[in-house]
Coordinates of C-alpha atoms in Angstrom, one line a residue:
X1 CA 121.0 48.1 69.9
X2 CA 118.5 48.8 67.2
X3 CA 115.7 47.5 69.4
X4 CA 116.6 49.2 72.6
X5 CA 117.0 52.7 71.1
X6 CA 113.3 53.4 70.6
X7 CA 112.5 52.2 74.1
X8 CA 115.0 54.6 75.6
X9 CA 113.5 57.4 73.5
X10 CA 110.0 56.5 74.7
X11 CA 111.1 56.4 78.3
X12 CA 112.8 59.8 77.9
X13 CA 109.7 61.2 76.3
X14 CA 107.4 59.9 79.1
X15 CA 109.8 61.3 81.7
X16 CA 109.9 64.7 80.0
X17 CA 106.1 64.8 79.9
X18 CA 105.7 64.0 83.6
X19 CA 108.4 66.5 84.6
X20 CA 106.9 69.2 82.4
X21 CA 103.4 68.6 83.8
X22 CA 104.7 68.9 87.3
X23 CA 106.5 72.1 86.5
X24 CA 103.4 73.5 84.8
X25 CA 101.3 72.7 87.9
X26 CA 103.8 74.3 90.2
X27 CA 104.0 77.5 88.1
X28 CA 100.2 77.7 87.9
X29 CA 99.9 77.3 91.6
X30 CA 102.5 80.0 92.2
X31 CA 100.9 82.4 89.9
X32 CA 97.4 81.5 91.0
X33 CA 96.3 80.5 87.5
X34 CA 93.2 78.3 87.5
X35 CA 93.9 74.8 86.2
X36 CA 91.4 73.3 83.7
X37 CA 90.3 70.6 86.2
X38 CA 89.6 73.1 89.0
X39 CA 86.0 74.1 89.6
X40 CA 85.7 77.9 89.5
X41 CA 84.3 79.7 92.6
X42 CA 81.7 82.3 92.3
X43 CA 82.6 84.0 95.5
X44 CA 85.2 86.7 95.0
X45 CA 86.7 88.3 98.1
X46 CA 87.8 91.9 97.7
X47 CA 88.5 94.5 100.4
X48 CA 86.2 95.7 103.2
X49 CA 85.8 99.1 104.7
X50 CA 85.0 100.4 108.2
X51 CA 83.2 103.7 108.6
X52 CA 82.9 105.4 111.9
X53 CA 80.9 108.4 113.1
X54 CA 82.1 110.5 116.0
X55 CA 79.4 111.5 118.6
X56 CA 80.6 114.6 120.3
X57 CA 77.8 114.4 123.0
X58 CA 78.5 110.9 124.2
X59 CA 82.2 110.8 123.2
X60 CA 81.8 107.5 121.4
X61 CA 82.4 106.1 118.0
X62 CA 79.7 104.4 115.9
X63 CA 81.4 101.8 113.6
X64 CA 79.8 100.2 110.6
X65 CA 81.6 97.6 108.5
X66 CA 80.7 97.5 104.8
X67 CA 81.5 94.9 102.2
X68 CA 82.3 95.7 98.6
X69 CA 78.6 95.6 97.7
X70 CA 77.7 98.0 100.6
X71 CA 76.2 95.3 102.8
X72 CA 76.5 96.2 106.4
X73 CA 78.3 93.3 108.0
X74 CA 78.6 94.6 111.6
X75 CA 78.3 97.7 113.6
X76 CA 79.1 98.5 117.3
X77 CA 79.6 101.3 119.8
X78 CA 83.1 102.2 120.7
X79 CA 84.7 104.2 123.4
X80 CA 88.3 105.3 123.3
X81 CA 89.2 102.6 125.8
X82 CA 87.8 99.6 123.9
X83 CA 88.3 100.7 120.3
X84 CA 91.0 98.2 119.4
X85 CA 89.0 95.4 121.0
X86 CA 85.9 96.1 119.0
X87 CA 87.8 96.4 115.8
X88 CA 89.3 93.0 116.5
X89 CA 85.8 91.7 117.2
X90 CA 84.5 93.1 113.9
X91 CA 87.4 91.5 112.2
X92 CA 86.5 88.1 113.6
X93 CA 82.8 88.6 112.8
X94 CA 83.9 89.4 109.2
X95 CA 85.9 86.2 109.0
X96 CA 83.0 84.1 110.5
X97 CA 80.5 85.8 108.1
X98 CA 82.6 85.0 105.1
X99 CA 83.4 81.5 106.2
X100 CA 79.8 80.5 105.7
X101 CA 80.5 80.6 102.0
X102 CA 82.6 77.4 102.5
X103 CA 85.4 78.8 100.5
X104 CA 88.7 77.0 101.2
X105 CA 91.5 79.1 102.6
X106 CA 89.3 82.2 102.9
X107 CA 91.5 83.9 105.5
X108 CA 94.5 83.7 103.2
X109 CA 92.5 85.4 100.4
X110 CA 91.4 88.2 102.8
X111 CA 95.0 88.7 103.9
X112 CA 96.0 89.2 100.3
X113 CA 93.2 91.6 99.5
X114 CA 91.9 93.4 102.5
X115 CA 94.8 95.8 102.8
X116 CA 94.7 97.1 99.2
X117 CA 94.8 100.9 98.9
X118 CA 92.9 102.9 96.3
X119 CA 95.3 104.1 93.6
X120 CA 95.4 107.9 93.8
X121 CA 94.8 109.5 90.4
X122 CA 96.3 112.4 88.7
X123 CA 96.1 115.4 91.1
X124 CA 93.9 117.4 88.7
X125 CA 91.2 114.6 89.0
X126 CA 91.9 113.7 92.6
X127 CA 89.0 112.6 94.9
X128 CA 89.7 111.2 98.4
X129 CA 89.2 107.5 98.9
X130 CA 86.5 108.0 101.5
X131 CA 84.2 109.5 98.8
X132 CA 85.0 107.4 95.8
X133 CA 86.3 103.8 95.4
X134 CA 89.0 104.5 92.8
X135 CA 89.5 100.9 92.0
X136 CA 86.0 100.5 90.5
X137 CA 85.1 104.1 89.8
X138 CA 81.8 103.7 91.7
X139 CA 80.6 106.4 94.1
X140 CA 80.0 105.4 97.8
X141 CA 77.9 107.2 100.4
X142 CA 79.9 107.8 103.6
X143 CA 77.9 108.2 106.8
X144 CA 77.7 111.9 107.9
X145 CA 80.9 113.0 109.6
X146 CA 82.3 109.6 108.8
X147 CA 85.8 108.5 107.9
X148 CA 86.8 105.4 106.0
X149 CA 89.6 103.2 107.2
X150 CA 90.8 99.8 106.1
X151 CA 90.7 96.7 108.4
X152 CA 93.8 94.5 108.1
X153 CA 92.8 90.9 108.7
X154 CA 95.9 90.4 110.9
X155 CA 97.0 93.2 113.2
X156 CA 100.6 92.4 112.3
X157 CA 100.1 93.0 108.6
X158 CA 102.0 96.2 107.7
X159 CA 100.0 99.0 106.1
X160 CA 102.4 100.1 103.3
X161 CA 100.6 103.3 102.4
X162 CA 99.2 104.5 105.8
X163 CA 97.1 107.4 104.5
X164 CA 96.5 108.6 108.1
X165 CA 98.7 111.2 109.7
X166 CA 99.5 113.1 112.8
X167 CA 98.0 116.6 113.2
X168 CA 100.2 119.6 113.8
X169 CA 98.2 122.8 114.2
X170 CA 101.1 125.2 113.5
X171 CA 99.6 128.7 113.0
X172 CA 100.5 130.8 110.0
X173 CA 103.4 133.1 110.7
X174 CA 101.9 135.9 108.6
X175 CA 98.6 137.6 107.7
X176 CA 99.1 137.2 104.0
X177 CA 95.7 137.8 102.4
X178 CA 96.2 135.5 99.5
X179 CA 98.6 132.8 100.6
X180 CA 98.9 129.3 99.2
X181 CA 96.8 127.7 102.0
X182 CA 93.9 129.9 101.0
X183 CA 94.3 129.6 97.2
X184 CA 94.5 125.8 97.3
X185 CA 90.9 125.7 98.5
X186 CA 89.7 126.9 95.1
X187 CA 91.8 124.3 93.1
X188 CA 91.6 120.6 92.3
X189 CA 94.3 120.1 95.0
X190 CA 92.0 121.1 97.8
X191 CA 91.0 117.6 98.8
X192 CA 94.5 116.1 98.8
X193 CA 96.1 119.1 100.6
X194 CA 96.2 118.7 104.4
X195 CA 96.5 122.0 106.2
X196 CA 97.6 120.4 109.5
X197 CA 100.1 117.8 108.2
X198 CA 103.3 118.0 110.3
X199 CA 106.1 119.2 107.9
X200 CA 108.9 119.0 110.5
X201 CA 109.5 116.5 113.3
X202 CA 111.0 117.6 116.7
X203 CA 111.2 116.5 120.3
X204 CA 107.4 116.5 121.0
X205 CA 106.8 114.0 118.3
X206 CA 108.7 111.2 120.0
X207 CA 106.3 109.5 122.3
X208 CA 105.6 105.7 122.9
X209 CA 102.3 106.0 121.1
X210 CA 103.9 107.7 118.0
X211 CA 106.7 105.1 118.0
X212 CA 104.2 102.3 117.9
X213 CA 102.4 104.0 115.0
X214 CA 105.4 104.9 112.9
X215 CA 107.5 101.8 113.4
X216 CA 105.2 100.1 110.9
X217 CA 106.6 102.2 108.0
X218 CA 110.1 101.7 106.6
X219 CA 112.8 104.0 105.2
X220 CA 111.9 107.7 105.3
X221 CA 108.1 106.9 105.7
X222 CA 108.4 105.9 109.3
X223 CA 110.7 104.7 112.1
X224 CA 111.0 101.0 111.3
X225 CA 114.7 101.4 110.5
X226 CA 115.6 103.5 113.5
X227 CA 116.1 102.2 117.0
X228 CA 114.4 103.7 120.0
X229 CA 117.6 104.8 121.5
X230 CA 118.7 106.7 118.4
X231 CA 115.3 108.4 118.0
X232 CA 115.3 109.4 121.7
X233 CA 118.8 110.9 121.6
X234 CA 118.4 112.6 118.2
X235 CA 114.9 114.0 118.4
X236 CA 115.4 114.9 122.0
X237 CA 117.8 117.7 121.1
X238 CA 115.4 119.2 118.6
X239 CA 113.5 121.0 121.3
X240 CA 113.6 124.6 120.4
X241 CA 111.2 126.8 118.4
X242 CA 113.8 127.0 115.7
X243 CA 113.5 123.2 115.2
X244 CA 109.7 123.1 114.9
X245 CA 109.1 126.3 112.8
X246 CA 110.3 126.6 109.2
X247 CA 110.8 130.3 109.3
X248 CA 112.2 130.6 112.9
X249 CA 113.8 134.0 112.4
X250 CA 110.8 135.7 110.7
X251 CA 109.6 137.7 113.7
X252 CA 113.1 139.0 114.3
X253 CA 113.5 140.4 110.8
X254 CA 113.3 144.2 110.7
X255 CA 112.2 144.6 107.1
X256 CA 109.7 141.7 106.7
X257 CA 106.9 141.9 104.1
X258 CA 103.3 140.9 104.6
X259 CA 103.8 137.6 102.8
X260 CA 106.7 135.1 103.0
X261 CA 108.1 134.8 99.4
X262 CA 110.2 131.7 98.8
X263 CA 112.5 130.8 95.9
X264 CA 112.9 127.1 95.5
X265 CA 116.0 126.3 93.4
X266 CA 116.6 122.9 91.8
X267 CA 119.8 122.1 90.0
X268 CA 118.4 121.7 86.5
X269 CA 120.3 122.8 83.4
X270 CA 117.5 125.2 82.5
X271 CA 119.2 127.7 84.9
X272 CA 122.4 127.8 82.9
X273 CA 122.5 131.2 81.2
X274 CA 119.2 132.2 82.8
X275 CA 120.5 135.3 84.6
X276 CA 118.0 134.7 87.4
X277 CA 120.4 135.0 90.3
X278 CA 119.4 138.5 91.4
X279 CA 115.7 137.7 91.2
X280 CA 116.3 134.5 93.3
X281 CA 118.2 136.4 96.0
X282 CA 115.5 139.0 96.4
X283 CA 113.1 136.5 97.9
X284 CA 112.6 136.3 101.7
X285 CA 114.0 132.7 101.7
X286 CA 115.9 130.6 99.3
X287 CA 115.7 126.8 99.3
X288 CA 118.5 124.7 97.7
X289 CA 119.1 120.9 97.5
X290 CA 121.9 118.4 97.2
X291 CA 124.8 119.4 94.9
X292 CA 124.0 123.1 94.9
X293 CA 127.1 124.7 93.5
X294 CA 127.1 128.5 93.8
X295 CA 130.6 129.7 93.2
X296 CA 130.9 130.9 89.6
X297 CA 127.2 130.6 88.9
X298 CA 125.8 133.4 91.1
X299 CA 124.5 135.3 88.0
X300 CA 122.2 132.4 87.1
X301 CA 121.3 130.9 90.5
X302 CA 122.1 133.5 93.1
X303 CA 124.3 133.3 96.2
X304 CA 122.0 133.0 99.2
X305 CA 120.9 129.8 100.9
X306 CA 118.3 129.9 103.6
X307 CA 117.5 126.2 103.6
X308 CA 119.5 123.3 102.4
X309 CA 117.5 120.1 102.0
X310 CA 119.3 116.7 101.8
X311 CA 119.7 113.2 103.2
X312 CA 123.0 112.1 104.5
X313 CA 123.3 109.7 101.5
X314 CA 122.4 112.4 98.8
X315 CA 124.8 114.9 100.4
X316 CA 127.7 112.3 100.4
X317 CA 126.9 111.3 96.8
X318 CA 126.9 114.9 95.7
X319 CA 130.3 115.5 97.4
X320 CA 131.7 112.4 95.6
X321 CA 130.1 113.1 92.2
X322 CA 130.4 116.9 91.9
X323 CA 133.5 117.6 94.1
X324 CA 135.6 118.2 91.0
X325 CA 133.0 120.7 89.8
X326 CA 133.2 122.7 93.0
X327 CA 130.8 121.1 95.5
X328 CA 132.7 120.6 98.7
X329 CA 129.8 120.3 101.0
X330 CA 126.6 122.1 102.1
X331 CA 126.4 125.9 101.9
X332 CA 127.7 127.5 105.1
X333 CA 126.4 130.9 106.2
X334 CA 124.7 132.5 109.3
X335 CA 121.4 132.5 107.4
X336 CA 121.5 128.8 106.4
X337 CA 119.3 126.2 108.1
X338 CA 119.9 122.5 107.3
X339 CA 116.8 120.3 106.7
X340 CA 117.4 116.5 106.9
X341 CA 115.3 114.2 104.8
X342 CA 115.5 111.1 107.0
X343 CA 116.0 107.9 105.1
X344 CA 117.9 105.7 107.5
X345 CA 119.3 105.8 111.1
X346 CA 122.4 107.5 109.8
X347 CA 120.5 110.7 109.3
X348 CA 119.3 110.8 112.9
X349 CA 122.8 109.9 114.1
X350 CA 124.4 112.7 112.0
X351 CA 122.0 115.4 113.1
X352 CA 122.8 114.7 116.7
X353 CA 126.5 114.6 116.2
X354 CA 126.6 117.8 114.1
X355 CA 124.3 119.7 116.5
X356 CA 126.2 118.7 119.7
X357 CA 129.7 118.6 118.1
X358 CA 130.3 115.0 119.1
X359 CA 132.0 112.1 117.2
X360 CA 130.1 109.4 115.4
X361 CA 131.2 106.1 116.7
X362 CA 129.4 103.8 114.1
X363 CA 128.1 103.8 110.6
X364 CA 129.4 105.2 107.3
X365 CA 130.0 108.7 108.8
X366 CA 132.0 107.4 111.8
X367 CA 135.1 109.5 112.6
X368 CA 137.5 110.5 115.3
X369 CA 136.4 114.1 115.3
X370 CA 132.9 115.7 115.2
X371 CA 131.4 116.2 111.7
X372 CA 132.4 119.5 110.0
X373 CA 130.0 119.5 107.1
X374 CA 128.0 122.4 108.5
X375 CA 130.8 124.7 109.7
X376 CA 132.6 125.1 113.0
X377 CA 130.1 127.3 114.8
X378 CA 126.8 125.6 113.9
X379 CA 124.2 125.2 116.7
X380 CA 121.2 123.0 117.3
X381 CA 119.0 125.9 116.1
X382 CA 120.4 125.5 112.6
X383 CA 118.9 122.0 112.1
X384 CA 115.5 120.8 111.1
X385 CA 114.2 117.4 110.0
X386 CA 111.2 116.5 107.8
X387 CA 108.5 114.4 109.5
X388 CA 108.1 110.8 108.1
X389 CA 104.3 111.4 107.9
X390 CA 105.0 114.4 105.6
X391 CA 107.2 112.3 103.3
X392 CA 104.7 109.4 103.2
X393 CA 101.8 111.9 102.6
X394 CA 103.7 113.4 99.6
X395 CA 104.2 109.9 98.1
X396 CA 100.6 108.8 98.8
X397 CA 98.8 111.9 97.5
X398 CA 100.9 114.1 95.3
X399 CA 103.3 111.6 93.7
X400 CA 101.5 108.3 93.9
X401 CA 103.4 106.7 91.0
X402 CA 102.4 103.7 89.0
X403 CA 105.7 102.3 90.1
X404 CA 104.1 101.5 93.4
X405 CA 102.4 98.6 91.5
X406 CA 105.7 97.2 90.3
X407 CA 108.9 95.6 91.7
X408 CA 110.1 99.2 92.4
X409 CA 107.4 99.6 95.1
X410 CA 109.8 99.1 98.0
X411 CA 112.4 101.7 96.9
X412 CA 110.3 104.3 95.0
X413 CA 110.2 107.7 96.5
X414 CA 109.9 111.4 95.4
X415 CA 113.2 113.1 94.6
X416 CA 114.8 115.2 97.3
X417 CA 114.0 118.2 95.2
X418 CA 110.4 117.3 95.0
X419 CA 110.1 117.0 98.8
X420 CA 111.8 120.4 99.1
X421 CA 109.4 122.1 96.7
X422 CA 106.3 120.5 98.3
X423 CA 107.5 121.5 101.7
X424 CA 107.7 125.1 100.5
X425 CA 104.2 124.8 99.1
X426 CA 103.0 123.8 102.6
X427 CA 104.8 126.5 104.5
X428 CA 105.5 129.6 102.3
X429 CA 102.9 132.2 101.3
X430 CA 104.2 132.5 97.7
X431 CA 106.5 130.0 95.9
X432 CA 108.7 130.6 92.8
X433 CA 110.4 127.5 91.5
X434 CA 113.6 127.5 89.4
X435 CA 115.7 124.7 88.0
X436 CA 112.9 122.1 87.9
X437 CA 112.0 119.8 85.0
X438 CA 109.7 121.3 82.5
X439 CA 108.2 119.9 79.2
X440 CA 111.2 121.4 77.3
X441 CA 113.7 119.5 79.4
X442 CA 115.4 117.9 76.4
X443 CA 116.7 121.4 75.4
X444 CA 119.0 121.6 78.5
X445 CA 121.8 119.6 80.2
X446 CA 121.1 117.6 83.3
X447 CA 122.6 120.3 85.7
X448 CA 123.3 124.0 85.3
X449 CA 126.9 123.4 86.4
X450 CA 127.7 120.7 83.8
X451 CA 130.9 121.5 81.9
X452 CA 129.7 119.3 79.0
X453 CA 126.1 118.7 78.0
X454 CA 124.7 115.6 79.7
X455 CA 121.3 114.1 79.1
X456 CA 118.9 113.7 82.0
X457 CA 119.1 110.1 83.5
X458 CA 115.9 108.5 84.7
X459 CA 116.2 106.0 87.6
X460 CA 113.6 103.5 88.8
X461 CA 113.5 104.8 92.3
X462 CA 112.0 108.2 91.1
X463 CA 109.2 109.1 88.7
X464 CA 110.6 112.4 87.3
X465 CA 108.1 112.5 84.5
X466 CA 105.3 112.4 87.0
X467 CA 107.0 115.2 89.0
X468 CA 107.3 117.3 85.9
X469 CA 103.5 116.9 85.3
X470 CA 102.8 117.9 88.9
X471 CA 104.9 121.1 88.6
X472 CA 103.0 122.0 85.5
X473 CA 99.6 121.4 87.2
X474 CA 100.6 123.4 90.3
X475 CA 101.8 126.2 88.0
X476 CA 98.5 126.2 86.1
X477 CA 96.5 126.2 89.3
X478 CA 98.3 129.3 90.4
X479 CA 99.9 127.7 93.5
X480 CA 103.5 128.1 92.3
X481 CA 105.2 130.1 89.6
X482 CA 107.4 127.7 87.6
X483 CA 110.3 129.1 85.6
X484 CA 109.9 127.4 82.2
X485 CA 112.2 129.5 79.9
X486 CA 109.8 129.3 76.9

């Protein structure tokens, strides 16, 4: 026994070394760490850009494909009919060009890197990607009248960010001489602010072409999680001017002012004891969100609700969490319009059932009677729904959080209150914001209706610190008036 023991220990030691080496090799391969015995490659694939120029005379597009070092790899003439074919040809030319470097598995590297999006900086320093490559901080010259787009190496690779949007040329409903859309041009937000972004979606937006485009984006950023039948039946009923215009009753108002003044009211504890209720109600329109409890707090937050923003999930959570405090459901009045923030198919299903007073046969809201959340006499004209392009645009440009580089990428999104405030920024002439997070947020409870002081809770799916900085920047730029209570 004394002789065999060392041999067993030696065998165990050898086995452990072999197993450990194999494990190390697997880990390094998985993490793409270069092993000491591998020969390093000097050819580093990054992402490639395609610039195109529109020729209004010949109705064609002149495409030029650039590499990271500005070398022109290919160019071609495109007509609207053969655009996709030429892009595919350019893609193949790019792969053939790069394959001459004899780098193994070059296509796999391109698939990993070609769809990278430039990280959008702080709004106060924002420069659009087609002017500056924000990954390297090096300026690039774009051909005159050119626009930069990214070429995915495989057409089936999803574009997570999709910083291209539909155009909705909705004219201003007023002649306000100094509205936000004019003031923004003199601020650092001018390049990120799209004047023609569709804020609301309605019947005209559901087309085969739009479905093919938006089905690439998940959750509220597109239609990937909603079936064609649900989209067709739900958006099909949103076919009135009240569904496409934010201020659908403005022209009918007898005592309307020259500018549309909006109060956007969050639920922050900063409003408790503020006595801002009368001031809030004096605005032309009042926006509220989620668990907006009014009864007993009118002196601080007012009593009117023109627009109530929510998703089906946030509304149900508010009813469950704040029911004992007085929130029984959305505000109900003749003035109130309900704006859905679509997150899943249940939002499209609920809007149709509520507007047509029909039952919901499947999903979390299924019932034997039509939904009663919005009152007995609500009509289709009372409902609106944010456009997925607008939601994605806000995430990409205004609230492009560092969490988009982490595990939280898939479920990060701006808060419902943030979408509401930025929607007002894009539609109102003047915006006063109340109940939003400010730098002195630690001085207040989480909500204005808390019976006991509660600290603000931060969740991984939102970046509330970033939102707070954005509100401050918008306030300093003169685009909103933020109630700070200093």
